[in-house]
Amino acid sequence: MIDYEASAETMAMKQSVRDFVDRELIPAENEVEETGQVPPRLVEMMRELGLFGMRIPSEYGGLGLDLVSYCLVSEELTRSHAAYRALVQVNNGIGSKCVVLAGSEEQKQRFLPELASGDKIAAFAMTEPEAGSDAANIRTTARLDGDAYVIDGLKHFITNGPAADYVTVVALTEPEKRAKGMSVFIVERGTPGFEVSRVQETMGPRGYHQAELSFDGCRVPKANRVGEPGTGFKTALRCLNEGRISMAVASIGACQRLLDEACGYAKARVQFGKPIAAQQAIQFMLADMAAEHFAARAMTLEAAWQVERNPRNNQYSSMAKLFASEAAGRVADRAVQIFGGMGYMKELPVERIYREVRLHRIVEGTSEIQRLIIARELLRD
Ligand SMILES: Cc1cc2nc3c(=O)[nH]c(=O)nc-3n(C[C@H](O)[C@H](O)[C@H](O)COP(=O)(O)OP(=O)(O)OC[C@H]3O[C@@H](n4cnc5c(N)ncnc54)[C@H](O)[C@@H]3O)c2cc1C
């Protein structure tokens, strides 16, 4: 059972981020939708708040928050547009985690401070056209040639791909060994042979970018290999374990926002001479939304606490991600219903959030894959 009391510092940071989200980020959501990017002034403010390095150890310029504190602060951020959280969560999570877990001291000194400050933007590239859920099926290779590895292959759906300065790339160093022959590399933007071959449009919100990344004879110094050859798959899975907690937090932030929006609308919208909030049908939908949010949040915080203690145990993060992402889908559906026709209109945020949370059941492992992970743990001898 979770045994956790947030520190005064964590609660103060949570409050600052809550105020910042309400004062700056939520009012700028339409600007993000119109321009397709997070306004630079907001990126600067996010940097000043230390948001890019919450999970990066303090000796490398981050805040070194434990995972539960990170969730408590992040659930404020994830109430707003997905473009904000994508920048922040990737630097804190899958974009830096392999170096934090398995990098050499030199690599930590070289890469982490710039990711913690937000000076550089990170991405994590595992998925390929032939290897999504079946991540062990990747084809990208990294062949040792003198003092460099030569990377060839194609990654797709990579979040922050178009803008990333550092990409964590999972590639086969011993292809015949498949999962046991993978290694992780940091590929820097501008490295010859590495290019953003296509920006991929999605049904999701604007400013939250995915790209296809091509590697064609891309020479990466040996010093950019993270960890021992052959350990890449395990390291990547450990990154994703924490990444699933981040997706659960994205879901609970979205649920909170939807609930706030729906309560506000239900009290203001008058039909048949009284606010629709006076109708029991609407009250029951709100009550179900609140209960789902409460359950998802409790699971997510407990999972974060468990993963902090045992990063290899992945059933808790899978359960939290599965439940929270599916709950967010149900909550978003009810929110649209409460808003009626206005829930379908682009002029209010509910429509955008409805589309956005559809992703949560897919990314960082689909709901089906989470169920497979949970079942495998249950049935283990
Ligand atoms: C917007 C977005 C952002 C992303 N960002 C990143 C990123 O930054 N880095 C990165 O590496 N990847 C990223 N991904 C990739 C994401 O993790 C994959 O899309 C996801 O893991 C599913 O893989 P797939 O899309 O190839 O689907 P598939 O694996 O082809 O699955 C298709 C369907 O089959 C089901 N299925 C597959 N295998 C099984 C099975 N064994 N049992 C039951 N059902 C099964 C799936 O659940 C799904 O319903 C992103 C994806 C999206 C859409």
GROMACS .gro file of C-alpha atoms and ligand atoms in nm:
model
  434
    1MET     CA    1   0.000   0.000   0.000
    2ILE     CA    2   0.120   0.348  -0.081
    3ASP     CA    3   0.282   0.513   0.219
    4TYR     CA    4   0.365   0.861   0.103
    5GLU     CA    5   0.345   1.216   0.223
    6ALA     CA    6   0.431   1.485  -0.029
    7SER     CA    7   0.693   1.731   0.091
    8ALA     CA    8   0.615   2.099   0.138
    9GLU     CA    9   0.843   2.172  -0.162
   10THR     CA   10   0.647   1.937  -0.386
   11MET     CA   11   0.315   2.089  -0.281
   12ALA     CA   12   0.452   2.441  -0.336
   13MET     CA   13   0.569   2.346  -0.683
   14LYS     CA   14   0.235   2.184  -0.758
   15GLN     CA   15   0.061   2.507  -0.661
   16SER     CA   16   0.297   2.719  -0.877
   17VAL     CA   17   0.239   2.492  -1.176
   18ARG     CA   18  -0.137   2.496  -1.119
   19ASP     CA   19  -0.136   2.878  -1.117
   20PHE     CA   20   0.089   2.887  -1.424
   21VAL     CA   21  -0.138   2.647  -1.615
   22ASP     CA   22  -0.450   2.849  -1.532
   23ARG     CA   23  -0.288   3.189  -1.591
   24GLU     CA   24  -0.071   3.118  -1.900
   25LEU     CA   25  -0.114   2.778  -2.062
   26ILE     CA   26  -0.491   2.734  -2.079
   27PRO     CA   27  -0.550   3.086  -2.220
   28ALA     CA   28  -0.291   3.016  -2.495
   29GLU     CA   29  -0.440   2.684  -2.610
   30ASN     CA   30  -0.610   2.845  -2.911
   31GLU     CA   31  -0.281   3.007  -3.008
   32VAL     CA   32  -0.116   2.663  -3.008
   33GLU     CA   33  -0.398   2.531  -3.226
   34GLU     CA   34  -0.371   2.825  -3.467
   35THR     CA   35   0.007   2.833  -3.500
   36GLY     CA   36   0.081   2.462  -3.457
   37GLN     CA   37   0.349   2.532  -3.201
   38VAL     CA   38   0.397   2.619  -2.836
   39PRO     CA   39   0.472   2.994  -2.822
   40PRO     CA   40   0.842   3.047  -2.737
   41ARG     CA   41   0.752   3.277  -2.446
   42LEU     CA   42   0.568   2.986  -2.281
   43VAL     CA   43   0.856   2.745  -2.343
   44GLU     CA   44   1.077   2.998  -2.167
   45MET     CA   45   0.839   3.015  -1.869
   46MET     CA   46   0.824   2.635  -1.853
   47ARG     CA   47   1.203   2.632  -1.845
   48GLU     CA   48   1.215   2.887  -1.566
   49LEU     CA   49   0.980   2.673  -1.359
   50GLY     CA   50   1.220   2.380  -1.399
   51LEU     CA   51   0.957   2.165  -1.573
   52PHE     CA   52   1.194   2.009  -1.826
   53GLY     CA   53   1.414   1.853  -1.559
   54MET     CA   54   1.174   1.742  -1.288
   55ARG     CA   55   1.285   1.377  -1.312
   56ILE     CA   56   1.649   1.442  -1.400
   57PRO     CA   57   1.881   1.399  -1.100
   58SER     CA   58   1.985   1.723  -0.932
   59GLU     CA   59   2.358   1.657  -0.989
   60TYR     CA   60   2.285   1.695  -1.362
   61GLY     CA   61   2.082   2.013  -1.334
   62GLY     CA   62   1.736   1.867  -1.276
   63LEU     CA   63   1.505   1.885  -0.977
   64GLY     CA   64   1.542   1.514  -0.898
   65LEU     CA   65   1.177   1.469  -0.799
   66ASP     CA   66   1.068   1.121  -0.696
   67LEU     CA   67   0.809   0.964  -0.925
   68VAL     CA   68   0.506   1.037  -0.704
   69SER     CA   69   0.603   1.404  -0.668
   70TYR     CA   70   0.654   1.417  -1.044
   71CYS     CA   71   0.299   1.286  -1.091
   72LEU     CA   72   0.155   1.534  -0.841
   73VAL     CA   73   0.312   1.825  -1.028
   74SER     CA   74   0.250   1.684  -1.377
   75GLU     CA   75  -0.122   1.627  -1.322
   76GLU     CA   76  -0.152   2.006  -1.317
   77LEU     CA   77   0.034   2.046  -1.646
   78THR     CA   78  -0.164   1.770  -1.816
   79ARG     CA   79  -0.490   1.958  -1.758
   80SER     CA   80  -0.388   2.171  -2.053
   81HIS     CA   81  -0.298   2.117  -2.419
   82ALA     CA   82  -0.102   1.802  -2.511
   83ALA     CA   83   0.165   2.006  -2.691
   84TYR     CA   84   0.287   2.140  -2.356
   85ARG     CA   85   0.311   1.803  -2.192
   86ALA     CA   86   0.480   1.639  -2.492
   87LEU     CA   87   0.776   1.875  -2.466
   88VAL     CA   88   0.808   1.835  -2.094
   89GLN     CA   89   0.728   1.467  -2.051
   90VAL     CA   90   0.968   1.344  -2.319
   91ASN     CA   91   1.263   1.539  -2.174
   92ASN     CA   92   1.179   1.412  -1.826
   93GLY     CA   93   1.100   1.061  -1.936
   94ILE     CA   94   1.168   0.845  -2.238
   95GLY     CA   95   1.396   1.107  -2.397
   96SER     CA   96   1.643   1.115  -2.107
   97LYS     CA   97   1.572   0.797  -1.914
   98CYS     CA   98   1.806   0.563  -2.101
   99VAL     CA   99   2.099   0.794  -2.021
  100VAL     CA  100   1.985   0.829  -1.658
  101LEU     CA  101   1.954   0.451  -1.620
  102ALA     CA  102   2.243   0.320  -1.825
  103GLY     CA  103   2.456   0.612  -1.945
  104SER     CA  104   2.820   0.666  -1.851
  105GLU     CA  105   2.917   0.956  -1.629
  106GLU     CA  106   3.049   1.136  -1.936
  107GLN     CA  107   2.718   1.091  -2.119
  108LYS     CA  108   2.521   1.211  -1.819
  109GLN     CA  109   2.735   1.524  -1.795
  110ARG     CA  110   2.709   1.581  -2.169
  111PHE     CA  111   2.337   1.532  -2.233
  112LEU     CA  112   2.134   1.566  -1.914
  113PRO     CA  113   2.193   1.930  -1.811
  114GLU     CA  114   2.073   2.061  -2.149
  115LEU     CA  115   1.765   1.839  -2.135
  116ALA     CA  116   1.693   1.939  -1.775
  117SER     CA  117   1.708   2.308  -1.863
  118GLY     CA  118   1.499   2.264  -2.178
  119ASP     CA  119   1.781   2.409  -2.390
  120LYS     CA  120   1.760   2.089  -2.593
  121ILE     CA  121   1.456   1.884  -2.684
  122ALA     CA  122   1.460   1.505  -2.671
  123ALA     CA  123   1.284   1.224  -2.856
  124PHE     CA  124   1.276   0.846  -2.815
  125ALA     CA  125   1.273   0.632  -3.127
  126MET     CA  126   1.184   0.267  -3.099
  127THR     CA  127   0.875   0.217  -3.317
  128GLU     CA  128   0.915   0.123  -3.683
  129PRO     CA  129   0.670   0.042  -3.961
  130GLU     CA  130   0.718  -0.332  -3.898
  131ALA     CA  131   0.763  -0.308  -3.521
  132GLY     CA  132   0.496  -0.141  -3.307
  133SER     CA  133   0.351  -0.364  -3.036
  134ASP     CA  134   0.607  -0.624  -3.142
  135ALA     CA  135   0.897  -0.396  -3.057
  136ALA     CA  136   1.143  -0.687  -3.065
  137ASN     CA  137   1.093  -0.695  -3.442
  138ILE     CA  138   1.281  -0.374  -3.518
  139ARG     CA  139   1.498  -0.372  -3.833
  140THR     CA  140   1.718  -0.065  -3.775
  141THR     CA  141   2.080  -0.175  -3.752
  142ALA     CA  142   2.391  -0.021  -3.600
  143ARG     CA  143   2.713  -0.171  -3.739
  144LEU     CA  144   3.044  -0.103  -3.567
  145ASP     CA  145   3.296   0.052  -3.807
  146GLY     CA  146   3.617   0.171  -3.641
  147ASP     CA  147   3.532   0.426  -3.376
  148ALA     CA  148   3.173   0.476  -3.492
  149TYR     CA  149   2.847   0.289  -3.537
  150VAL     CA  150   2.676   0.317  -3.874
  151ILE     CA  151   2.298   0.333  -3.829
  152ASP     CA  152   2.057   0.236  -4.107
  153GLY     CA  153   1.681   0.217  -4.075
  154LEU     CA  154   1.351   0.396  -4.040
  155LYS     CA  155   1.157   0.499  -3.729
  156HIS     CA  156   0.806   0.639  -3.733
  157PHE     CA  157   0.545   0.809  -3.511
  158ILE     CA  158   0.827   0.969  -3.310
  159THR     CA  159   0.699   1.238  -3.074
  160ASN     CA  160   0.898   1.563  -3.086
  161GLY     CA  161   1.073   1.408  -3.389
  162PRO     CA  162   1.064   1.725  -3.603
  163ALA     CA  163   1.233   1.943  -3.340
  164ALA     CA  164   1.441   1.702  -3.136
  165ASP     CA  165   1.806   1.784  -3.072
  166TYR     CA  166   1.886   1.443  -2.919
  167VAL     CA  167   1.712   1.125  -3.024
  168THR     CA  168   1.744   0.805  -2.823
  169VAL     CA  169   1.750   0.538  -3.094
  170VAL     CA  170   1.708   0.166  -3.036
  171ALA     CA  171   1.894  -0.039  -3.300
  172LEU     CA  172   2.023  -0.390  -3.361
  173THR     CA  173   2.396  -0.430  -3.304
  174GLU     CA  174   2.369  -0.810  -3.335
  175PRO     CA  175   2.063  -0.862  -3.559
  176GLU     CA  176   2.057  -1.241  -3.526
  177LYS     CA  177   1.999  -1.210  -3.151
  178ARG     CA  178   1.690  -0.987  -3.196
  179ALA     CA  179   1.587  -0.842  -2.855
  180LYS     CA  180   1.913  -0.958  -2.698
  181GLY     CA  181   2.114  -0.793  -2.974
  182MET     CA  182   1.982  -0.437  -2.936
  183SER     CA  183   2.166  -0.129  -2.818
  184VAL     CA  184   2.067   0.228  -2.745
  185PHE     CA  185   2.231   0.531  -2.909
  186ILE     CA  186   2.202   0.904  -2.876
  187VAL     CA  187   2.185   1.056  -3.222
  188GLU     CA  188   2.231   1.430  -3.239
  189ARG     CA  189   2.043   1.651  -3.480
  190GLY     CA  190   2.261   1.745  -3.775
  191THR     CA  191   2.449   1.415  -3.781
  192PRO     CA  192   2.501   1.335  -4.152
  193GLY     CA  193   2.275   1.050  -4.265
  194PHE     CA  194   2.003   1.135  -4.011
  195GLU     CA  195   1.700   1.327  -4.129
  196VAL     CA  196   1.340   1.398  -4.046
  197SER     CA  197   1.200   1.235  -4.360
  198ARG     CA  198   0.833   1.319  -4.298
  199VAL     CA  199   0.620   1.503  -4.045
  200GLN     CA  200   0.318   1.284  -3.973
  201GLU     CA  201  -0.024   1.446  -3.939
  202THR     CA  202  -0.256   1.301  -3.674
  203MET     CA  203  -0.615   1.332  -3.553
  204GLY     CA  204  -0.474   1.486  -3.234
  205PRO     CA  205  -0.417   1.842  -3.128
  206ARG     CA  206  -0.183   2.069  -3.324
  207GLY     CA  207   0.162   2.147  -3.188
  208TYR     CA  208   0.204   1.788  -3.070
  209HIS     CA  209   0.435   1.663  -3.340
  210GLN     CA  210   0.521   1.318  -3.474
  211ALA     CA  211   0.775   1.238  -3.743
  212GLU     CA  212   0.931   0.964  -3.944
  213LEU     CA  213   1.309   0.959  -3.892
  214SER     CA  214   1.548   0.808  -4.148
  215PHE     CA  215   1.897   0.682  -4.086
  216ASP     CA  216   2.104   0.620  -4.395
  217GLY     CA  217   2.469   0.538  -4.328
  218CYS     CA  218   2.445   0.763  -4.022
  219ARG     CA  219   2.782   0.753  -3.837
  220VAL     CA  220   2.743   0.795  -3.464
  221PRO     CA  221   3.050   0.803  -3.240
  222LYS     CA  222   3.099   0.493  -3.028
  223ALA     CA  223   3.086   0.728  -2.730
  224ASN     CA  224   2.713   0.781  -2.802
  225ARG     CA  225   2.623   0.415  -2.735
  226VAL     CA  226   2.435   0.404  -2.405
  227GLY     CA  227   2.516   0.100  -2.191
  228GLU     CA  228   2.669  -0.227  -2.301
  229PRO     CA  229   2.592  -0.372  -2.646
  230GLY     CA  230   2.293  -0.606  -2.625
  231THR     CA  231   2.130  -0.435  -2.326
  232GLY     CA  232   1.924  -0.187  -2.531
  233PHE     CA  233   1.591  -0.368  -2.528
  234LYS     CA  234   1.591  -0.410  -2.151
  235THR     CA  235   1.689  -0.047  -2.099
  236ALA     CA  236   1.420   0.071  -2.340
  237LEU     CA  237   1.154  -0.136  -2.162
  238ARG     CA  238   1.253   0.017  -1.829
  239CYS     CA  239   1.213   0.363  -1.985
  240LEU     CA  240   0.871   0.268  -2.113
  241ASN     CA  241   0.771   0.141  -1.770
  242GLU     CA  242   0.800   0.491  -1.634
  243GLY     CA  243   0.662   0.632  -1.960
  244ARG     CA  244   0.338   0.447  -1.890
  245ILE     CA  245   0.304   0.631  -1.561
  246SER     CA  246   0.343   0.957  -1.757
  247MET     CA  247   0.064   0.854  -1.993
  248ALA     CA  248  -0.158   0.767  -1.694
  249VAL     CA  249  -0.087   1.118  -1.561
  250ALA     CA  250  -0.179   1.263  -1.899
  251SER     CA  251  -0.511   1.080  -1.866
  252ILE     CA  252  -0.587   1.195  -1.512
  253GLY     CA  253  -0.501   1.556  -1.599
  254ALA     CA  254  -0.738   1.534  -1.894
  255CYS     CA  255  -1.012   1.384  -1.672
  256GLN     CA  256  -0.976   1.667  -1.423
  257ARG     CA  257  -1.000   1.929  -1.696
  258LEU     CA  258  -1.302   1.762  -1.855
  259LEU     CA  259  -1.474   1.743  -1.520
  260ASP     CA  260  -1.406   2.112  -1.450
  261GLU     CA  261  -1.528   2.212  -1.794
  262ALA     CA  262  -1.839   1.993  -1.768
  263CYS     CA  263  -1.936   2.116  -1.419
  264GLY     CA  264  -1.897   2.477  -1.532
  265TYR     CA  265  -2.103   2.423  -1.844
  266ALA     CA  266  -2.375   2.224  -1.665
  267LYS     CA  267  -2.427   2.506  -1.416
  268ALA     CA  268  -2.435   2.776  -1.685
  269ARG     CA  269  -2.640   2.611  -1.958
  270VAL     CA  270  -3.012   2.666  -1.911
  271GLN     CA  271  -3.271   2.449  -2.083
  272PHE     CA  272  -3.635   2.403  -1.985
  273GLY     CA  273  -3.598   2.702  -1.753
  274LYS     CA  274  -3.320   2.571  -1.532
  275PRO     CA  275  -2.952   2.480  -1.550
  276ILE     CA  276  -2.895   2.136  -1.699
  277ALA     CA  277  -2.696   2.064  -1.378
  278ALA     CA  278  -3.034   2.041  -1.202
  279GLN     CA  279  -3.113   1.731  -1.411
  280GLN     CA  280  -3.029   1.406  -1.240
  281ALA     CA  281  -2.917   1.255  -1.573
  282ILE     CA  282  -2.644   1.520  -1.597
  283GLN     CA  283  -2.554   1.486  -1.228
  284PHE     CA  284  -2.506   1.110  -1.270
  285MET     CA  285  -2.271   1.163  -1.564
  286LEU     CA  286  -2.069   1.412  -1.360
  287ALA     CA  287  -2.061   1.173  -1.065
  288ASP     CA  288  -1.935   0.889  -1.284
  289MET     CA  289  -1.669   1.116  -1.431
  290ALA     CA  290  -1.551   1.215  -1.083
  291ALA     CA  291  -1.541   0.853  -0.964
  292GLU     CA  292  -1.340   0.743  -1.268
  293HIS     CA  293  -1.095   1.028  -1.218
  294PHE     CA  294  -1.060   0.945  -0.849
  295ALA     CA  295  -0.992   0.576  -0.920
  296ALA     CA  296  -0.747   0.647  -1.202
  297ARG     CA  297  -0.560   0.900  -0.991
  298ALA     CA  298  -0.533   0.667  -0.692
  299MET     CA  299  -0.404   0.387  -0.914
  300THR     CA  300  -0.154   0.614  -1.085
  301LEU     CA  301  -0.006   0.749  -0.763
  302GLU     CA  302   0.018   0.400  -0.614
  303ALA     CA  303   0.177   0.266  -0.935
  304ALA     CA  304   0.428   0.552  -0.929
  305TRP     CA  305   0.514   0.468  -0.570
  306GLN     CA  306   0.559   0.099  -0.658
  307VAL     CA  307   0.772   0.170  -0.968
  308GLU     CA  308   0.993   0.406  -0.769
  309ARG     CA  309   1.065   0.117  -0.532
  310ASN     CA  310   1.102  -0.148  -0.799
  311PRO     CA  311   1.159  -0.007  -1.149
  312ARG     CA  312   1.156  -0.357  -1.300
  313ASN     CA  313   0.805  -0.435  -1.184
  314ASN     CA  314   0.581  -0.334  -1.472
  315GLN     CA  315   0.237  -0.468  -1.384
  316TYR     CA  316   0.150  -0.163  -1.172
  317SER     CA  317   0.235   0.089  -1.442
  318SER     CA  318   0.048  -0.124  -1.697
  319MET     CA  319  -0.262  -0.142  -1.476
  320ALA     CA  320  -0.256   0.232  -1.410
  321LYS     CA  321  -0.200   0.318  -1.777
  322LEU     CA  322  -0.470   0.074  -1.892
  323PHE     CA  323  -0.732   0.196  -1.647
  324ALA     CA  324  -0.651   0.568  -1.664
  325SER     CA  325  -0.642   0.581  -2.044
  326GLU     CA  326  -0.968   0.389  -2.080
  327ALA     CA  327  -1.128   0.601  -1.805
  328ALA     CA  328  -1.021   0.917  -1.991
  329GLY     CA  329  -1.202   0.789  -2.300
  330ARG     CA  330  -1.523   0.735  -2.102
  331VAL     CA  331  -1.490   1.068  -1.922
  332ALA     CA  332  -1.432   1.254  -2.250
  333ASP     CA  333  -1.734   1.085  -2.405
  334ARG     CA  334  -1.958   1.196  -2.117
  335ALA     CA  335  -1.815   1.548  -2.130
  336VAL     CA  336  -1.911   1.578  -2.497
  337GLN     CA  337  -2.259   1.453  -2.410
  338ILE     CA  338  -2.303   1.711  -2.134
  339PHE     CA  339  -2.196   1.988  -2.371
  340GLY     CA  340  -2.442   1.865  -2.635
  341GLY     CA  341  -2.379   2.027  -2.974
  342MET     CA  342  -2.120   2.258  -2.824
  343GLY     CA  343  -1.919   1.949  -2.727
  344TYR     CA  344  -1.882   1.876  -3.098
  345MET     CA  345  -1.771   2.227  -3.191
  346LYS     CA  346  -1.407   2.321  -3.230
  347GLU     CA  347  -1.459   2.648  -3.048
  348LEU     CA  348  -1.454   2.478  -2.706
  349PRO     CA  349  -1.170   2.260  -2.569
  350VAL     CA  350  -1.381   1.949  -2.500
  351GLU     CA  351  -1.379   1.851  -2.868
  352ARG     CA  352  -0.998   1.870  -2.879
  353ILE     CA  353  -0.951   1.676  -2.557
  354TYR     CA  354  -1.191   1.406  -2.680
  355ARG     CA  355  -0.962   1.350  -2.981
  356GLU     CA  356  -0.647   1.381  -2.777
  357VAL     CA  357  -0.729   1.117  -2.516
  358ARG     CA  358  -0.805   0.864  -2.789
  359LEU     CA  359  -0.429   0.840  -2.826
  360HIS     CA  360  -0.375   0.737  -2.466
  361ARG     CA  361  -0.505   0.384  -2.532
  362ILE     CA  362  -0.250   0.339  -2.811
  363VAL     CA  363   0.076   0.511  -2.729
  364GLU     CA  364   0.341   0.360  -2.493
  365GLY     CA  365   0.181   0.021  -2.553
  366THR     CA  366  -0.183  -0.032  -2.650
  367SER     CA  367  -0.449  -0.141  -2.400
  368GLU     CA  368  -0.418  -0.493  -2.538
  369ILE     CA  369  -0.044  -0.497  -2.472
  370GLN     CA  370  -0.098  -0.365  -2.117
  371ARG     CA  371  -0.339  -0.653  -2.057
  372LEU     CA  372  -0.082  -0.901  -2.188
  373ILE     CA  373   0.180  -0.760  -1.948
  374ILE     CA  374  -0.058  -0.777  -1.652
  375ALA     CA  375  -0.166  -1.131  -1.737
  376ARG     CA  376   0.194  -1.246  -1.781
  377GLU     CA  377   0.273  -1.128  -1.428
  378LEU     CA  378  -0.041  -1.291  -1.290
  379LEU     CA  379   0.037  -1.627  -1.448
  380ARG     CA  380   0.410  -1.630  -1.375
  381ASP     CA  381   0.514  -1.952  -1.190
  382LIG     C1  382   0.080   0.999  -3.164
  382LIG     C2  383   0.177   0.888  -3.140
  382LIG     C3  384   0.297   0.917  -3.077
  382LIG     C4  385   0.396   0.814  -3.062
  382LIG     N1  386   0.516   0.845  -3.008
  382LIG     C5  387   0.616   0.750  -3.010
  382LIG     C6  388   0.749   0.783  -2.972
  382LIG     O1  389   0.780   0.897  -2.934
  382LIG     N2  390   0.845   0.686  -2.982
  382LIG     C7  391   0.817   0.561  -3.024
  382LIG     O2  392   0.909   0.478  -3.031
  382LIG     N3  393   0.690   0.525  -3.058
  382LIG     C8  394   0.591   0.617  -3.054
  382LIG     N4  395   0.462   0.583  -3.090
  382LIG     C9  396   0.434   0.447  -3.130
  382LIG    C10  397   0.336   0.374  -3.037
  382LIG     O3  398   0.401   0.335  -2.919
  382LIG    C11  399   0.278   0.257  -3.117
  382LIG     O4  400   0.188   0.315  -3.210
  382LIG    C12  401   0.208   0.153  -3.032
  382LIG     O5  402   0.299   0.083  -2.952
  382LIG    C13  403   0.130   0.052  -3.116
  382LIG     O6  404   0.205   0.004  -3.225
  382LIG     P1  405   0.141   0.007  -3.373
  382LIG     O7  406   0.089   0.145  -3.393
  382LIG     O8  407   0.242  -0.040  -3.467
  382LIG     O9  408   0.018  -0.087  -3.367
  382LIG     P2  409   0.020  -0.247  -3.393
  382LIG    O10  410   0.125  -0.309  -3.310
  382LIG    O11  411   0.019  -0.273  -3.539
  382LIG    O12  412  -0.121  -0.289  -3.333
  382LIG    C14  413  -0.244  -0.281  -3.407
  382LIG    C15  414  -0.353  -0.342  -3.320
  382LIG    O13  415  -0.322  -0.479  -3.294
  382LIG    C16  416  -0.323  -0.502  -3.155
  382LIG     N5  417  -0.223  -0.605  -3.121
  382LIG    C17  418  -0.094  -0.612  -3.164
  382LIG     N6  419  -0.033  -0.719  -3.110
  382LIG    C18  420  -0.126  -0.780  -3.032
  382LIG    C19  421  -0.124  -0.895  -2.947
  382LIG     N7  422  -0.015  -0.969  -2.933
  382LIG     N8  423  -0.239  -0.929  -2.883
  382LIG    C20  424  -0.350  -0.853  -2.896
  382LIG     N9  425  -0.358  -0.743  -2.973
  382LIG    C21  426  -0.247  -0.707  -3.039
  382LIG    C22  427  -0.289  -0.368  -3.093
  382LIG    O14  428  -0.329  -0.361  -2.957
  382LIG    C23  429  -0.367  -0.276  -3.185
  382LIG    O15  430  -0.499  -0.275  -3.145
  382LIG    C24  431   0.364   0.683  -3.105
  382LIG    C25  432   0.240   0.657  -3.163
  382LIG    C26  433   0.149   0.757  -3.182
  382LIG    C27  434   0.017   0.723  -3.249
   0.00000   0.00000   0.00000
